[in-house]
Coordinates of C-alpha atoms and ligand atoms in Angstrom, one line a residue:
M166 CA -24.5 0.8 18.9
P167 CA -28.1 1.0 20.2
S168 CA -29.5 -2.7 19.8
A169 CA -32.9 -0.9 19.6
N170 CA -32.5 0.1 15.9
I171 CA -31.6 -3.5 14.9
A172 CA -34.0 -6.0 14.0
L173 CA -32.7 -9.9 13.6
S174 CA -34.2 -12.5 11.2
L175 CA -32.8 -15.9 10.3
L176 CA -32.8 -16.7 6.4
N177 CA -32.4 -20.0 4.3
Q178 CA -33.0 -22.4 7.5
G179 CA -30.9 -20.4 9.7
Q180 CA -27.7 -20.5 7.2
Q181 CA -27.8 -16.7 7.2
L182 CA -28.5 -13.9 9.8
H183 CA -30.0 -10.9 8.6
L184 CA -29.7 -7.7 10.5
T185 CA -31.8 -4.8 9.6
R186 CA -30.4 -1.4 10.5
T187 CA -31.0 2.3 9.8
E188 CA -27.5 2.4 8.5
G189 CA -27.9 -0.4 5.8
D190 CA -28.8 -4.1 6.2
V191 CA -26.2 -6.6 6.7
I192 CA -26.2 -10.4 5.9
F193 CA -23.7 -12.6 7.9
D194 CA -23.1 -16.4 6.8
A195 CA -23.8 -18.9 9.8
L196 CA -20.5 -20.7 9.0
W197 CA -18.6 -17.5 9.1
L198 CA -19.9 -16.3 12.2
R199 CA -19.3 -20.0 13.9
E200 CA -15.7 -20.0 12.8
R201 CA -15.1 -16.5 14.0
A202 CA -16.8 -17.1 17.4
P203 CA -14.8 -15.1 19.9
D204 CA -14.9 -17.4 22.7
A205 CA -12.0 -19.5 24.4
D206 CA -13.3 -22.8 22.9
T207 CA -13.0 -21.6 19.2
L208 CA -10.1 -18.8 19.6
D209 CA -7.1 -19.2 21.6
A210 CA -7.4 -16.6 24.4
L211 CA -3.8 -15.4 24.2
T212 CA -3.1 -15.4 20.5
G213 CA -6.3 -15.1 19.0
Q214 CA -5.5 -18.1 16.8
R215 CA -8.1 -20.6 15.9
L216 CA -8.4 -23.9 17.9
I217 CA -11.1 -25.4 16.0
E218 CA -10.7 -27.0 12.6
A219 CA -12.8 -24.7 10.5
A220 CA -12.7 -26.9 7.5
E221 CA -14.2 -29.8 9.4
L222 CA -17.3 -27.9 10.5
P223 CA -20.5 -29.3 8.9
L224 CA -21.3 -27.3 5.6
N225 CA -25.0 -27.2 6.4
L226 CA -24.2 -25.6 9.8
S227 CA -26.9 -23.1 10.8
I228 CA -28.0 -20.7 13.7
T229 CA -30.9 -22.0 15.6
D230 CA -31.3 -18.7 17.9
A231 CA -30.3 -15.2 17.7
T232 CA -30.8 -12.4 20.2
L233 CA -29.4 -9.0 21.0
E234 CA -28.4 -8.2 24.6
S235 CA -26.5 -5.3 25.8
G236 CA -24.7 -4.4 22.6
A237 CA -23.9 -8.1 21.9
L238 CA -25.2 -10.6 19.7
K239 CA -26.0 -14.0 21.2
L240 CA -26.2 -16.9 18.7
V241 CA -26.8 -20.7 19.2
F242 CA -25.6 -22.8 16.4
S243 CA -26.9 -26.2 15.3
D244 CA -23.6 -27.8 16.7
D245 CA -25.1 -26.5 20.2
H246 CA -22.2 -24.0 20.4
H247 CA -23.2 -20.7 22.1
A248 CA -21.3 -17.6 21.2
R249 CA -21.5 -13.9 22.2
F250 CA -20.3 -11.2 19.5
P251 CA -19.6 -7.5 20.6
L252 CA -21.7 -5.8 17.9
T253 CA -19.5 -2.8 17.1
A254 CA -16.5 -4.9 16.4
L255 CA -18.7 -7.4 14.2
M256 CA -20.2 -4.4 12.3
T257 CA -16.8 -2.8 11.7
E258 CA -15.7 -6.2 10.0
A259 CA -18.9 -6.4 8.0
T260 CA -18.4 -3.1 6.4
A261 CA -14.6 -2.7 6.3
H262 CA -14.3 -3.9 2.6
E263 CA -17.2 -1.6 1.4
V264 CA -15.5 1.7 1.6
R265 CA -12.0 3.0 0.9
D266 CA -12.1 6.1 3.0
D267 CA -8.7 5.7 4.2
L268 CA -7.1 6.8 1.1
T269 CA -7.0 10.3 -0.4
L270 CA -6.4 10.3 -4.2
W271 CA -4.5 13.5 -5.2
T272 CA -3.4 15.4 -8.1
S273 CA -1.1 18.4 -8.6
E274 CA -3.9 20.7 -8.1
S275 CA -4.4 19.2 -4.8
W276 CA -1.3 20.5 -3.5
A277 CA -1.6 23.9 -5.2
A278 CA -5.1 24.2 -3.5
S279 CA -3.5 23.3 0.0
H280 CA -0.8 26.2 -0.6
D281 CA 1.8 23.5 -1.3
I282 CA 1.6 21.9 2.0
I283 CA 2.4 18.3 1.4
P284 CA 2.4 15.5 3.8
S285 CA 5.4 16.2 6.1
T286 CA 6.9 15.7 9.6
D287 CA 10.0 16.3 11.4
F288 CA 12.8 13.5 11.9
A289 CA 13.5 14.2 15.5
T290 CA 10.0 14.5 16.6
A291 CA 8.8 11.2 14.7
L292 CA 11.8 9.5 16.4
D293 CA 11.0 10.4 19.8
D294 CA 7.3 10.7 19.9
D295 CA 4.7 7.8 19.4
D296 CA 1.9 10.2 18.4
A297 CA 4.3 12.0 15.6
L298 CA 5.3 8.6 14.4
L299 CA 1.6 7.6 14.0
D300 CA 0.9 10.9 12.2
M301 CA 3.6 10.1 9.8
L302 CA 2.3 6.7 9.2
D303 CA -1.1 8.0 8.8
Q304 CA -0.1 10.4 6.1
L305 CA 1.9 7.7 4.3
S306 CA -1.0 5.5 4.0
R307 CA -3.4 8.4 3.2
F308 CA -1.3 10.0 0.7
G309 CA 1.3 7.5 -0.4
F310 CA 4.2 9.6 0.6
V311 CA 5.4 11.8 3.3
R312 CA 8.6 14.2 3.3
V313 CA 10.6 14.2 6.4
S314 CA 12.8 17.1 7.4
G315 CA 15.6 17.2 9.9
V316 CA 17.3 14.1 8.7
P317 CA 20.9 13.5 10.1
G318 CA 23.4 14.4 7.3
T319 CA 25.4 11.2 7.8
E320 CA 25.3 8.4 5.2
D321 CA 23.0 6.2 7.3
G322 CA 21.3 9.3 8.9
M323 CA 17.7 7.7 8.2
K324 CA 18.5 4.5 9.9
A325 CA 17.2 5.5 13.5
L326 CA 13.7 6.2 12.2
I327 CA 13.7 3.2 10.0
H328 CA 14.5 1.0 13.1
R329 CA 11.4 2.4 14.6
I330 CA 9.3 0.6 12.1
G331 CA 11.3 -2.4 11.0
P332 CA 14.4 -3.7 9.4
V333 CA 16.0 -2.5 6.4
R334 CA 15.5 -4.8 3.3
Q335 CA 18.9 -6.4 2.2
T336 CA 19.2 -6.7 -1.4
N337 CA 22.0 -7.3 -3.7
W338 CA 23.1 -3.6 -3.3
G339 CA 23.1 -3.9 0.4
G340 CA 21.0 -2.1 2.9
I341 CA 20.9 1.8 2.8
A342 CA 22.8 2.3 -0.6
D343 CA 23.9 5.3 -2.8
V344 CA 22.0 6.9 -5.5
K345 CA 24.4 8.9 -7.3
S346 CA 26.2 9.1 -10.6
V347 CA 29.1 6.9 -10.9
A348 CA 31.3 5.6 -13.8
N349 CA 30.4 2.3 -15.2
A350 CA 26.8 2.3 -13.7
Y351 CA 25.3 -0.9 -12.9
D352 CA 21.7 0.7 -13.2
L353 CA 20.5 3.7 -14.9
T354 CA 19.6 5.3 -11.5
M355 CA 23.4 5.8 -11.0
T356 CA 23.7 8.1 -14.0
Q357 CA 22.9 11.7 -14.7
R358 CA 19.8 10.6 -16.6
G359 CA 16.1 11.7 -15.9
L360 CA 14.1 8.9 -14.6
E361 CA 10.6 8.6 -15.9
P362 CA 7.9 8.2 -13.4
H363 CA 8.4 4.5 -12.1
T364 CA 7.8 2.1 -9.5
D365 CA 11.1 0.5 -7.9
N366 CA 12.4 -2.9 -8.6
P367 CA 9.4 -4.8 -10.1
Y368 CA 11.9 -7.5 -10.7
R369 CA 12.1 -8.3 -7.0
D370 CA 9.8 -10.7 -5.2
P371 CA 8.5 -9.4 -2.8
I372 CA 8.8 -5.9 -4.7
P373 CA 10.0 -3.6 -2.1
G374 CA 7.2 -2.0 0.0
Y375 CA 8.5 1.5 0.9
I376 CA 11.2 3.5 -0.4
W377 CA 13.3 5.8 1.9
L378 CA 15.0 8.2 -0.4
H379 CA 17.4 10.5 1.8
C380 CA 19.2 13.5 0.4
L381 CA 22.7 14.3 1.4
C382 CA 23.4 16.9 -1.3
N383 CA 21.5 18.0 -4.3
A384 CA 23.4 21.0 -5.3
A385 CA 23.5 19.7 -9.1
S386 CA 21.5 21.6 -11.5
G387 CA 18.4 19.6 -12.0
G388 CA 17.7 16.3 -10.2
D389 CA 14.4 17.4 -8.8
S390 CA 11.9 14.9 -7.8
R391 CA 8.4 14.2 -9.3
L392 CA 5.7 12.2 -7.7
V393 CA 2.5 10.9 -9.2
D394 CA -0.5 9.1 -7.4
G395 CA -0.5 5.9 -9.3
F396 CA -3.8 4.8 -7.8
N397 CA -5.4 8.0 -9.1
A398 CA -3.9 7.6 -12.4
A399 CA -5.3 4.1 -12.6
E400 CA -8.8 5.1 -11.7
Q401 CA -8.7 7.9 -14.3
L402 CA -7.7 5.5 -16.9
R403 CA -10.4 3.1 -15.6
R404 CA -12.9 6.0 -16.2
Q405 CA -11.5 7.4 -19.5
D406 CA -10.7 4.2 -21.1
P407 CA -12.1 1.1 -19.7
E408 CA -10.5 -1.2 -22.4
A409 CA -7.1 0.0 -21.9
F410 CA -7.5 -0.3 -18.1
A411 CA -8.6 -3.9 -18.7
S412 CA -5.6 -4.6 -20.8
L413 CA -3.3 -3.2 -18.1
T414 CA -4.8 -5.5 -15.5
E415 CA -4.7 -8.7 -17.7
V416 CA -1.2 -8.5 -19.3
T417 CA 1.6 -9.3 -17.0
P418 CA 4.8 -8.2 -18.4
G419 CA 8.1 -9.5 -17.1
F420 CA 10.7 -7.3 -15.3
R421 CA 14.4 -8.0 -15.4
Y422 CA 17.6 -6.9 -13.6
H423 CA 20.8 -8.6 -14.6
D424 CA 24.2 -7.8 -13.7
A425 CA 27.5 -9.5 -13.1
T426 CA 26.6 -11.1 -9.9
T427 CA 22.6 -11.0 -9.9
R428 CA 19.6 -12.4 -12.0
L429 CA 16.3 -10.9 -10.8
E430 CA 13.1 -11.8 -12.7
S431 CA 9.7 -11.3 -11.8
E432 CA 6.4 -10.3 -13.5
G433 CA 3.1 -8.6 -12.8
P434 CA 0.3 -6.5 -14.4
L435 CA 1.0 -2.5 -14.5
I436 CA -2.4 -2.4 -12.6
E437 CA -3.2 -5.2 -10.2
L438 CA -6.6 -5.4 -8.6
D439 CA -7.8 -7.1 -5.4
S440 CA -10.6 -9.6 -5.1
R441 CA -13.1 -6.4 -5.0
G442 CA -11.9 -4.7 -8.2
C443 CA -9.9 -2.1 -6.2
V444 CA -6.4 -1.3 -7.6
K445 CA -4.0 -2.6 -5.0
R446 CA -0.7 -2.1 -6.6
V447 CA 0.7 -0.4 -9.7
R448 CA 4.0 -1.1 -11.6
F449 CA 5.9 0.9 -14.2
S450 CA 9.4 0.5 -15.1
N451 CA 10.2 1.4 -18.6
R452 CA 14.0 0.3 -18.0
T453 CA 13.4 -3.2 -16.9
E454 CA 10.1 -4.2 -18.5
R455 CA 10.0 -7.1 -20.8
V456 CA 6.6 -7.9 -22.3
P457 CA 6.4 -11.5 -23.6
A458 CA 5.9 -12.0 -27.3
L459 CA 2.2 -12.5 -26.9
A460 CA -0.3 -12.7 -29.8
S461 CA 0.2 -9.4 -31.9
E462 CA -3.6 -8.3 -31.2
T463 CA -3.1 -8.8 -27.4
L464 CA 0.3 -6.8 -27.6
R465 CA -1.3 -3.9 -29.7
R466 CA -4.1 -3.6 -27.1
Y467 CA -1.4 -3.6 -24.5
Y468 CA 0.8 -1.0 -26.1
A469 CA -2.1 1.4 -26.8
A470 CA -3.1 1.0 -23.1
R471 CA 0.4 1.5 -21.8
Q472 CA 0.8 4.5 -23.8
A473 CA -2.4 5.9 -22.5
F474 CA -1.4 5.2 -19.0
Y475 CA 2.2 6.7 -19.6
R476 CA 0.5 9.9 -20.9
L477 CA -1.3 10.1 -17.6
I478 CA 1.5 9.6 -15.5
T479 CA 3.6 12.0 -17.1
S480 CA 0.9 14.7 -17.2
D481 CA 1.4 18.1 -15.3
A482 CA -2.1 17.5 -14.1
L483 CA -1.0 14.5 -11.9
T484 CA 2.7 15.5 -11.2
L485 CA 3.9 16.9 -8.0
H486 CA 7.3 18.7 -8.4
L487 CA 9.5 19.1 -5.5
K488 CA 13.3 19.3 -5.0
L489 CA 14.7 17.4 -2.0
E490 CA 17.1 19.6 0.2
P491 CA 20.1 18.2 2.1
G492 CA 18.7 16.8 5.4
Q493 CA 15.2 16.1 3.8
M494 CA 14.0 12.7 2.8
L495 CA 10.8 11.2 1.1
I496 CA 9.3 8.0 2.3
M497 CA 7.2 6.5 -0.7
D498 CA 4.5 3.7 -1.0
N499 CA 6.1 1.8 -3.9
Y500 CA 3.0 -0.1 -4.5
R501 CA 1.0 3.1 -5.1
L502 CA 3.3 6.0 -6.1
F503 CA 5.2 6.6 -9.2
H504 CA 8.3 8.6 -8.5
G505 CA 11.0 10.0 -10.9
R506 CA 13.5 12.7 -11.2
S507 CA 14.8 15.3 -14.0
A508 CA 18.2 14.8 -15.3
F509 CA 20.9 16.5 -13.6
Q510 CA 24.4 18.2 -14.8
L511 CA 27.1 17.7 -12.2
E512 CA 29.0 21.0 -13.4
G513 CA 26.3 22.5 -11.2
G514 CA 27.5 20.7 -8.1
T515 CA 27.3 17.5 -6.6
R516 CA 24.2 15.1 -6.1
H517 CA 24.4 12.3 -3.4
M518 CA 21.2 10.5 -2.3
R519 CA 20.9 7.3 -0.1
Q520 CA 18.0 5.0 -0.3
G521 CA 16.8 2.0 1.6
Y522 CA 13.6 -0.2 1.5
V523 CA 11.3 -1.1 4.2
D524 CA 8.6 -3.9 3.8
R525 CA 5.1 -3.6 3.9
D526 CA 4.2 -5.9 6.6
S527 CA 6.6 -4.2 9.2
T528 CA 5.3 -0.8 8.2
A529 CA 1.8 -1.8 8.6
S530 CA 2.4 -3.5 11.9
R531 CA 3.9 -0.4 13.5
H532 CA 1.1 1.5 12.3
L533 CA -1.8 -0.8 13.6
L534 CA 0.3 -1.0 17.0
L535 CA 0.5 2.6 17.2
R536 CA -3.3 3.1 16.4
D537 CA -4.2 0.5 19.1
L538 CA -2.0 2.3 21.4
R539 CA -3.7 5.7 20.7
H540 CA -7.2 4.1 21.2
T541 CA -6.1 2.7 24.5
Q542 CA -4.8 5.9 25.6
K543 CA -8.0 7.8 24.5
A544 CA -10.2 5.1 26.2
T545 CA -8.4 5.2 29.6
A546 CA -7.9 9.1 29.5
Ligands
LIG101 C1 16.0 5.5 -8.1 C2 15.3 6.8 -8.1 C3 15.5 9.1 -7.4 C4 16.5 10.1 -7.4 O1 17.0 5.3 -7.8 O2 15.3 4.5 -8.4 O3 14.2 6.8 -8.3 O4 16.0 11.2 -7.0 N1 16.1 7.6 -7.6 O5 17.6 9.9 -7.6
LIG102 ZN1 13.3 4.8 -8.2

């Protein structure tokens, strides 16, 4: 970043540093800069973890001198600490929370316009090649899902690829578990019913991060998959009906799963926002939702809002239809995507899916590591 385009000034007796740039001004707080100083007295060189006690820094700490030198910001603080910040990294941090250009919100029209080319990868390639695995994780984080082909047709066929990312979550159903119609089903997923667009298991804590759904056999008539971008649905609701949107961010229904050996209960809003007001997680599980007996007025507002949201997430305009074939699987972001299936009739054949959950942190960790690896390789090429 050319330092020539940047002018520095101190505000509020040095408690803030003002950078004037052509791309837009940025103001840094002096305490923030002090506790993040990238030097071996402040941060451990090996782990990057903080060595000083940030909560003990004087609240009136200020910057006494600021200069730019060879792409770095040189600061002197009122506690006589000197620090040097690489400017590019600092700017990346300062603007990271402003834009969300890492997500592409989609509708059914998006895929029709791209000739039905949906996010896809090949199992063996992603398994063997870091670049292909990174592409797979890029697509997953951008669109919220990816279809993988060429998955081995064995019961735990997807396991090898899961293990490139992290452990399979163990639940009361085990690790990789069956999704098929059985007698005396303990869950409606294990019947021939259609499933409304839903997120999986909002009664768990934490809620499963990613769903890996592997098709061994889908010869029954029906049983095709439906995917909806929940973030896009939430944004549409925000635009169309702000009051409904607000209600779904405020009311926190409970979710419940009970069987002979398990009692799982949790709660959370259908639309959950982060501190910036961006949608960070959606929930919808008609089967397991139990809204508390709130004041009638609150409930009425919630029911109207839930209905408006339901109409959106079941609309053709937002729904991607596909039918998984044997040897294919879907990886789905369970914090963003709604997924469902149409009812199936076993007279037409058998239907056998296998499903496992993988946590968000291990998935994000592999993604970041592979990104760093690609950057390093590019830089040294
Ligand atoms: C589920 C589910 C999808 C399918 O079990 O929660 O969404 O295609 N199953 O059976
Ligand atoms: Zn599901």
